[in-house]
Amino acid sequence: MTEVCKEVCSTALGPVEKWSLRSGSLSVEIISLGCVIKSIRTPDRSGQSADIVLGYDDLEGYLSNPRYFGAVIGRVANRIAKGRFMVEEKEYKLAINNGPNALHGGLKGFDKAVWTTEAVDNGVKLSHSSPDGDEGYPGNLNTSVTYRLEKNTLSVLYHAKTDHTTPINLTNHSYFNLAGQGTPDIYDHEVTISAESYLPVDDTMIPTGEVKPVEKTLFDLRKPVLLGSRLKEFPGPGFDHNFCLCSPGEPPRERICARMVHPGTGRVLEVSTTQPGVQFYTSNFLDGTLKGKGGAAYSKHSAFCLETQNWPDAVNQAHFPDALLRPGETYKHTTCFTFSVL
């Protein structure tokens, strides 16, 4: 059985709950501010435990959290071109907060909300109501995210319903370093992503519309690749791209999408999801100015993200998987993070 306990902490926003989940030698902390995964502690092959996600020691750090450490992103994760989209012949305009585009739900997205919580078997369910017009999005949207820790797997169940057609794309933005948070880089990690294609992007990081095979490209990660050597070959600052896990219109099913190994400690992370894509990001925009846990300066390439989600800008690209949730429908996706050692 998983141990589940709660404490209430004071912040400038008022009370924030911290939930602790423990299963054997694996422990996870969740906070109600931003629905954030605050810590994940796992043992290495010698039994030494370390926190493998970036973040802050105190809850005050999560009030601004400019790089979204550990947070749930919504209503729409990733970028929407020019901050505009059409729903039912009406144009909606969003805040522009990433170059010429809208990013991660807006100026005050789901990562800035204090969610309500309740205990469930082996975990915690967090809920948030987003009113019609919130950050420019239509419809009243009721969302829940359930974290469960069972044996060595942390599962994340996303659920939402709306009273008006709205785009939705929920993900978790945890930054991992399997050597332990605060380790300077991830160059000694080996990555595998089970994707036959990826989405090329323009110079503002919006998909061009092409769905390109990974074969004979630097995006071919179907067999284990050492990140350091691949990033040296890579044009630009690093990976920040969607890998396509299925074809548009294909019904969702859970599949293993990614595996990351740190040979030095033996830690392994395997990710499975029902989502049609995974955004692989190598923390290209961390620059050492953010001070995290233990005073660590988080620098470029000091972590990786595997953000399971719909394809970026899908609301504006008709041949991408449908990004709209309609009244009477239920948005439901699951992502699982499984931890082990070699």
CSV table of C-alpha atoms in Angstrom, one decimal:
chain,number,residue,atom,x,y,z
A,1,MET,CA,0.0,0.0,0.0
A,2,THR,CA,1.1,3.6,-0.7
A,3,GLU,CA,1.4,5.9,2.3
A,4,VAL,CA,-0.5,9.2,1.7
A,5,CYS,CA,-0.3,12.2,3.9
A,6,LYS,CA,-1.1,15.9,3.7
A,7,GLU,CA,0.2,19.1,5.3
A,8,VAL,CA,-1.0,22.7,4.9
A,9,CYS,CA,1.6,25.4,4.3
A,10,SER,CA,1.2,29.2,4.4
A,11,THR,CA,2.2,31.3,1.4
A,12,ALA,CA,1.6,34.8,0.0
A,13,LEU,CA,-1.4,33.3,-1.9
A,14,GLY,CA,-2.8,31.7,1.2
A,15,PRO,CA,-2.8,28.1,2.3
A,16,VAL,CA,-1.2,25.6,-0.1
A,17,GLU,CA,-1.4,21.8,0.5
A,18,LYS,CA,1.5,19.5,0.2
A,19,TRP,CA,0.7,15.8,-0.4
A,20,SER,CA,3.4,13.1,0.2
A,21,LEU,CA,3.1,9.7,-1.5
A,22,ARG,CA,5.4,6.9,-0.6
A,23,SER,CA,5.7,3.4,-2.0
A,24,GLY,CA,8.7,1.4,-0.8
A,25,SER,CA,11.8,3.4,-1.6
A,26,LEU,CA,10.0,5.8,-4.0
A,27,SER,CA,8.5,9.0,-2.8
A,28,VAL,CA,6.7,11.9,-4.5
A,29,GLU,CA,5.5,15.3,-3.3
A,30,ILE,CA,2.6,17.1,-4.9
A,31,ILE,CA,1.5,20.7,-4.1
A,32,SER,CA,-1.9,22.2,-4.7
A,33,LEU,CA,-0.3,25.4,-6.2
A,34,GLY,CA,0.0,24.6,-9.9
A,35,CYS,CA,-0.7,20.9,-9.4
A,36,VAL,CA,3.0,20.7,-9.2
A,37,ILE,CA,5.2,17.6,-8.7
A,38,LYS,CA,7.6,19.1,-6.2
A,39,SER,CA,9.9,16.2,-5.7
A,40,ILE,CA,10.5,12.6,-6.8
A,41,ARG,CA,13.0,10.7,-4.7
A,42,THR,CA,14.3,7.4,-6.2
A,43,PRO,CA,17.2,5.1,-5.2
A,44,ASP,CA,20.2,4.4,-7.5
A,45,ARG,CA,21.7,1.0,-7.9
A,46,SER,CA,23.6,1.3,-4.6
A,47,GLY,CA,20.4,2.3,-2.7
A,48,GLN,CA,21.3,6.0,-2.4
A,49,SER,CA,18.2,8.1,-2.8
A,50,ALA,CA,18.1,11.4,-4.7
A,51,ASP,CA,15.5,13.9,-5.8
A,52,ILE,CA,15.4,13.7,-9.6
A,53,VAL,CA,13.2,16.7,-10.5
A,54,LEU,CA,14.1,20.4,-10.6
A,55,GLY,CA,12.2,22.9,-8.5
A,56,TYR,CA,12.4,25.0,-5.3
A,57,ASP,CA,13.0,24.1,-1.6
A,58,ASP,CA,10.2,26.5,-0.4
A,59,LEU,CA,6.8,27.0,-1.8
A,60,GLU,CA,7.3,30.7,-2.4
A,61,GLY,CA,9.5,29.8,-5.5
A,62,TYR,CA,6.4,28.3,-7.1
A,63,LEU,CA,4.4,31.6,-6.9
A,64,SER,CA,6.3,32.9,-10.0
A,65,ASN,CA,7.9,29.6,-11.4
A,66,PRO,CA,8.8,31.2,-14.8
A,67,ARG,CA,10.0,27.9,-16.2
A,68,TYR,CA,7.0,25.9,-15.0
A,69,PHE,CA,9.0,23.4,-12.9
A,70,GLY,CA,6.7,20.4,-12.2
A,71,ALA,CA,3.5,22.2,-13.1
A,72,VAL,CA,0.4,21.1,-14.9
A,73,ILE,CA,-0.1,23.3,-18.0
A,74,GLY,CA,-3.5,24.3,-19.3
A,75,ARG,CA,-5.8,25.1,-20.8
A,76,VAL,CA,-3.5,24.5,-23.7
A,77,ALA,CA,0.1,23.4,-23.3
A,78,ASN,CA,2.8,24.4,-25.8
A,79,ARG,CA,2.4,27.1,-28.4
A,80,ILE,CA,-0.6,28.6,-30.4
A,81,ALA,CA,0.5,30.5,-33.4
A,82,LYS,CA,0.0,34.3,-33.1
A,83,GLY,CA,-2.2,33.6,-30.0
A,84,ARG,CA,-5.3,33.2,-32.2
A,85,PHE,CA,-7.7,30.4,-33.1
A,86,MET,CA,-11.2,29.9,-34.5
A,87,VAL,CA,-13.9,27.9,-32.8
A,88,GLU,CA,-17.3,27.7,-34.5
A,89,GLU,CA,-16.6,30.6,-36.8
A,90,LYS,CA,-15.5,32.9,-34.0
A,91,GLU,CA,-12.0,34.1,-33.5
A,92,TYR,CA,-10.4,34.1,-30.1
A,93,LYS,CA,-7.3,36.1,-29.2
A,94,LEU,CA,-4.9,35.1,-26.4
A,95,ALA,CA,-2.1,36.9,-24.6
A,96,ILE,CA,1.2,36.8,-26.6
A,97,ASN,CA,3.8,35.6,-24.1
A,98,ASN,CA,6.4,33.7,-26.2
A,99,GLY,CA,7.8,35.7,-29.1
A,100,PRO,CA,4.8,36.3,-31.4
A,101,ASN,CA,2.9,33.3,-30.0
A,102,ALA,CA,0.8,32.2,-26.9
A,103,LEU,CA,2.5,29.6,-24.7
A,104,HIS,CA,1.3,27.3,-21.9
A,105,GLY,CA,-2.2,28.6,-21.2
A,106,GLY,CA,-1.3,32.3,-21.0
A,107,LEU,CA,-0.2,34.9,-18.4
A,108,LYS,CA,-2.0,33.1,-15.6
A,109,GLY,CA,-2.5,29.5,-16.7
A,110,PHE,CA,-3.3,26.4,-14.6
A,111,ASP,CA,0.2,26.5,-13.3
A,112,LYS,CA,-0.7,29.6,-11.3
A,113,ALA,CA,-3.9,28.3,-9.8
A,114,VAL,CA,-4.3,26.8,-6.3
A,115,TRP,CA,-6.2,23.5,-6.9
A,116,THR,CA,-8.6,21.8,-4.5
A,117,THR,CA,-7.6,18.4,-3.3
A,118,GLU,CA,-9.0,15.1,-2.0
A,119,ALA,CA,-7.4,11.8,-1.1
A,120,VAL,CA,-8.0,8.8,-3.4
A,121,ASP,CA,-6.6,5.3,-3.2
A,122,ASN,CA,-2.8,5.5,-3.4
A,123,GLY,CA,-2.8,9.1,-4.3
A,124,VAL,CA,-4.5,12.5,-4.5
A,125,LYS,CA,-7.0,14.1,-6.9
A,126,LEU,CA,-6.7,17.8,-7.6
A,127,SER,CA,-9.4,19.9,-9.3
A,128,HIS,CA,-9.7,23.3,-10.9
A,129,SER,CA,-12.5,25.2,-12.5
A,130,SER,CA,-11.6,27.6,-15.3
A,131,PRO,CA,-14.4,30.1,-16.0
A,132,ASP,CA,-15.6,31.2,-19.5
A,133,GLY,CA,-13.2,33.8,-20.9
A,134,ASP,CA,-10.3,32.7,-18.6
A,135,GLU,CA,-7.1,33.8,-20.4
A,136,GLY,CA,-9.3,34.3,-23.5
A,137,TYR,CA,-10.6,30.7,-23.8
A,138,PRO,CA,-14.3,30.0,-24.3
A,139,GLY,CA,-16.5,27.9,-22.0
A,140,ASN,CA,-16.5,26.9,-18.3
A,141,LEU,CA,-14.0,24.0,-18.0
A,142,ASN,CA,-13.9,21.7,-15.0
A,143,THR,CA,-10.6,19.8,-14.8
A,144,SER,CA,-9.1,17.2,-12.5
A,145,VAL,CA,-5.7,15.6,-12.3
A,146,THR,CA,-5.2,12.5,-10.3
A,147,TYR,CA,-1.7,11.4,-9.2
A,148,ARG,CA,-1.4,7.8,-8.0
A,149,LEU,CA,1.8,6.1,-6.8
A,150,GLU,CA,1.6,2.3,-7.1
A,151,LYS,CA,4.7,0.2,-6.6
A,152,ASN,CA,7.3,2.0,-8.8
A,153,THR,CA,4.9,3.8,-11.1
A,154,LEU,CA,3.5,7.3,-10.8
A,155,SER,CA,0.3,7.6,-12.9
A,156,VAL,CA,-1.2,10.9,-13.9
A,157,LEU,CA,-4.9,10.9,-15.0
A,158,TYR,CA,-6.2,14.0,-16.7
A,159,HIS,CA,-10.0,14.6,-16.9
A,160,ALA,CA,-12.0,17.6,-18.1
A,161,LYS,CA,-15.5,18.6,-19.2
A,162,THR,CA,-16.8,21.9,-20.8
A,163,ASP,CA,-20.1,23.6,-21.5
A,164,HIS,CA,-18.8,25.3,-24.7
A,165,THR,CA,-16.4,24.0,-27.3
A,166,THR,CA,-12.8,24.9,-26.3
A,167,PRO,CA,-9.3,23.8,-27.2
A,168,ILE,CA,-7.6,21.8,-24.5
A,169,ASN,CA,-4.2,20.2,-24.1
A,170,LEU,CA,-3.0,19.3,-20.6
A,171,THR,CA,0.5,18.1,-19.6
A,172,ASN,CA,2.9,18.0,-16.8
A,173,HIS,CA,6.1,20.1,-17.1
A,174,SER,CA,8.5,18.2,-14.8
A,175,TYR,CA,12.2,18.6,-15.5
A,176,PHE,CA,14.2,15.5,-14.8
A,177,ASN,CA,17.9,14.7,-14.2
A,178,LEU,CA,18.3,11.1,-13.3
A,179,ALA,CA,21.7,11.8,-11.7
A,180,GLY,CA,19.9,14.0,-9.2
A,181,GLN,CA,18.6,17.5,-9.5
A,182,GLY,CA,21.4,20.1,-9.4
A,183,THR,CA,23.7,17.9,-11.5
A,184,PRO,CA,25.2,20.3,-14.1
A,185,ASP,CA,24.0,18.5,-17.3
A,186,ILE,CA,22.3,15.5,-18.8
A,187,TYR,CA,25.0,14.7,-21.4
A,188,ASP,CA,25.6,11.2,-19.9
A,189,HIS,CA,21.9,10.2,-20.2
A,190,GLU,CA,20.7,7.8,-22.9
A,191,VAL,CA,17.4,8.5,-24.5
A,192,THR,CA,15.0,6.4,-26.5
A,193,ILE,CA,11.8,7.8,-28.0
A,194,SER,CA,9.5,5.3,-29.9
A,195,ALA,CA,8.3,7.7,-32.6
A,196,GLU,CA,8.5,7.2,-36.4
A,197,SER,CA,8.0,10.9,-37.1
A,198,TYR,CA,8.3,14.4,-35.6
A,199,LEU,CA,7.1,17.9,-36.3
A,200,PRO,CA,9.7,20.4,-37.8
A,201,VAL,CA,9.2,23.9,-36.5
A,202,ASP,CA,9.7,27.5,-37.8
A,203,ASP,CA,12.0,30.0,-36.2
A,204,THR,CA,9.3,30.9,-33.6
A,205,MET,CA,8.9,27.1,-32.7
A,206,ILE,CA,5.5,26.7,-34.4
A,207,PRO,CA,5.1,23.4,-36.4
A,208,THR,CA,5.4,24.1,-40.1
A,209,GLY,CA,2.6,21.5,-40.8
A,210,GLU,CA,5.0,18.9,-42.1
A,211,VAL,CA,5.0,15.5,-40.4
A,212,LYS,CA,8.5,14.3,-41.1
A,213,PRO,CA,9.9,10.7,-40.7
A,214,VAL,CA,12.7,10.5,-38.2
A,215,GLU,CA,14.7,8.0,-40.3
A,216,LYS,CA,18.1,9.3,-41.3
A,217,THR,CA,17.8,12.5,-39.2
A,218,LEU,CA,19.1,13.6,-35.8
A,219,PHE,CA,15.6,13.0,-34.5
A,220,ASP,CA,15.8,9.3,-34.9
A,221,LEU,CA,15.9,8.2,-31.2
A,222,ARG,CA,14.2,4.8,-31.7
A,223,LYS,CA,17.4,3.2,-30.4
A,224,PRO,CA,19.3,4.4,-27.3
A,225,VAL,CA,21.3,7.6,-28.1
A,226,LEU,CA,23.8,9.3,-25.8
A,227,LEU,CA,22.4,12.8,-25.3
A,228,GLY,CA,25.7,14.6,-25.1
A,229,SER,CA,27.0,13.4,-28.4
A,230,ARG,CA,23.6,14.0,-30.2
A,231,LEU,CA,23.3,17.5,-28.8
A,232,LYS,CA,26.8,18.3,-30.1
A,233,GLU,CA,25.6,17.4,-33.6
A,234,PHE,CA,22.3,19.2,-33.2
A,235,PRO,CA,21.7,22.5,-35.0
A,236,GLY,CA,20.3,25.2,-32.6
A,237,PRO,CA,20.2,25.1,-28.8
A,238,GLY,CA,18.7,21.5,-28.4
A,239,PHE,CA,15.5,19.5,-28.6
A,240,ASP,CA,12.2,21.3,-28.2
A,241,HIS,CA,10.1,19.3,-30.6
A,242,ASN,CA,7.0,17.1,-30.7
A,243,PHE,CA,7.5,13.5,-31.5
A,244,CYS,CA,4.4,11.9,-33.1
A,245,LEU,CA,3.2,8.8,-31.3
A,246,CYS,CA,0.2,8.0,-33.6
A,247,SER,CA,-1.5,9.2,-36.7
A,248,PRO,CA,-4.3,11.9,-36.6
A,249,GLY,CA,-7.6,10.2,-36.0
A,250,GLU,CA,-6.1,7.1,-34.5
A,251,PRO,CA,-8.0,6.2,-31.3
A,252,PRO,CA,-6.0,6.8,-28.1
A,253,ARG,CA,-4.3,3.8,-26.6
A,254,GLU,CA,-1.6,3.6,-24.0
A,255,ARG,CA,1.9,3.0,-25.3
A,256,ILE,CA,5.4,3.2,-24.1
A,257,CYS,CA,6.8,6.4,-25.7
A,258,ALA,CA,10.1,7.1,-24.1
A,259,ARG,CA,12.9,5.6,-22.0
A,260,MET,CA,15.7,7.5,-20.3
A,261,VAL,CA,18.7,5.8,-18.7
A,262,HIS,CA,21.5,7.2,-16.5
A,263,PRO,CA,24.2,4.6,-16.7
A,264,GLY,CA,26.2,6.1,-13.9
A,265,THR,CA,23.5,5.6,-11.2
A,266,GLY,CA,21.6,2.9,-13.0
A,267,ARG,CA,18.3,4.9,-12.7
A,268,VAL,CA,15.8,4.3,-15.5
A,269,LEU,CA,12.6,6.3,-16.3
A,270,GLU,CA,10.1,4.8,-18.7
A,271,VAL,CA,7.1,6.9,-19.9
A,272,SER,CA,3.9,5.6,-21.3
A,273,THR,CA,0.9,7.6,-22.4
A,274,THR,CA,-2.4,7.7,-24.3
A,275,GLN,CA,-1.5,11.1,-25.8
A,276,PRO,CA,-0.7,11.5,-29.5
A,277,GLY,CA,2.6,13.2,-28.9
A,278,VAL,CA,5.5,13.9,-26.6
A,279,GLN,CA,7.4,17.1,-26.5
A,280,PHE,CA,11.1,16.3,-25.8
A,281,TYR,CA,12.8,19.4,-24.3
A,282,THR,CA,16.4,19.6,-23.2
A,283,SER,CA,16.0,22.7,-21.0
A,284,ASN,CA,17.6,24.9,-23.7
A,285,PHE,CA,16.3,28.1,-22.0
A,286,LEU,CA,17.6,27.6,-18.5
A,287,ASP,CA,20.7,29.9,-18.2
A,288,GLY,CA,21.9,29.5,-14.6
A,289,THR,CA,20.0,32.6,-13.3
A,290,LEU,CA,17.2,30.5,-11.5
A,291,LYS,CA,18.4,29.1,-8.2
A,292,GLY,CA,16.6,25.9,-7.2
A,293,LYS,CA,16.8,23.3,-4.5
A,294,GLY,CA,19.9,23.5,-2.3
A,295,GLY,CA,20.9,26.7,-4.1
A,296,ALA,CA,21.6,24.8,-7.4
A,297,ALA,CA,21.9,27.1,-10.4
A,298,TYR,CA,19.9,25.5,-13.2
A,299,SER,CA,21.8,25.9,-16.4
A,300,LYS,CA,21.2,25.0,-20.1
A,301,HIS,CA,20.9,21.2,-20.6
A,302,SER,CA,20.7,20.5,-16.9
A,303,ALA,CA,17.4,18.6,-17.3
A,304,PHE,CA,15.0,17.1,-19.8
A,305,CYS,CA,11.2,17.1,-20.1
A,306,LEU,CA,9.0,14.5,-21.7
A,307,GLU,CA,5.7,16.4,-21.9
A,308,THR,CA,3.1,14.0,-23.2
A,309,GLN,CA,0.4,16.0,-25.0
A,310,ASN,CA,-1.4,16.8,-28.2
A,311,TRP,CA,0.6,18.2,-31.1
A,312,PRO,CA,1.5,21.9,-30.8
A,313,ASP,CA,-0.8,24.4,-32.5
A,314,ALA,CA,-3.2,21.6,-33.3
A,315,VAL,CA,-6.1,24.0,-33.0
A,316,ASN,CA,-4.8,25.9,-36.1
A,317,GLN,CA,-3.7,22.9,-38.1
A,318,ALA,CA,-6.6,20.8,-39.4
A,319,HIS,CA,-4.6,17.7,-40.2
A,320,PHE,CA,-3.2,17.4,-36.7
A,321,PRO,CA,-5.1,15.4,-34.0
A,322,ASP,CA,-8.3,17.2,-32.9
A,323,ALA,CA,-7.6,19.7,-30.1
A,324,LEU,CA,-11.2,20.6,-29.3
A,325,LEU,CA,-13.4,19.5,-26.4
A,326,ARG,CA,-17.1,19.8,-27.0
A,327,PRO,CA,-20.1,19.9,-24.6
A,328,GLY,CA,-21.0,16.3,-23.6
A,329,GLU,CA,-17.6,15.0,-24.3
A,330,THR,CA,-15.0,14.0,-21.8
A,331,TYR,CA,-11.3,14.8,-22.1
A,332,LYS,CA,-9.4,11.8,-20.6
A,333,HIS,CA,-5.7,10.9,-20.9
A,334,THR,CA,-3.2,9.0,-18.8
A,335,THR,CA,0.5,9.2,-18.5
A,336,CYS,CA,2.6,6.9,-16.4
A,337,PHE,CA,6.2,7.4,-15.2
A,338,THR,CA,7.9,4.1,-14.1
A,339,PHE,CA,11.1,4.2,-12.2
A,340,SER,CA,13.7,1.3,-12.0
A,341,VAL,CA,17.4,0.7,-11.7
A,342,LEU,CA,19.8,-1.3,-13.9
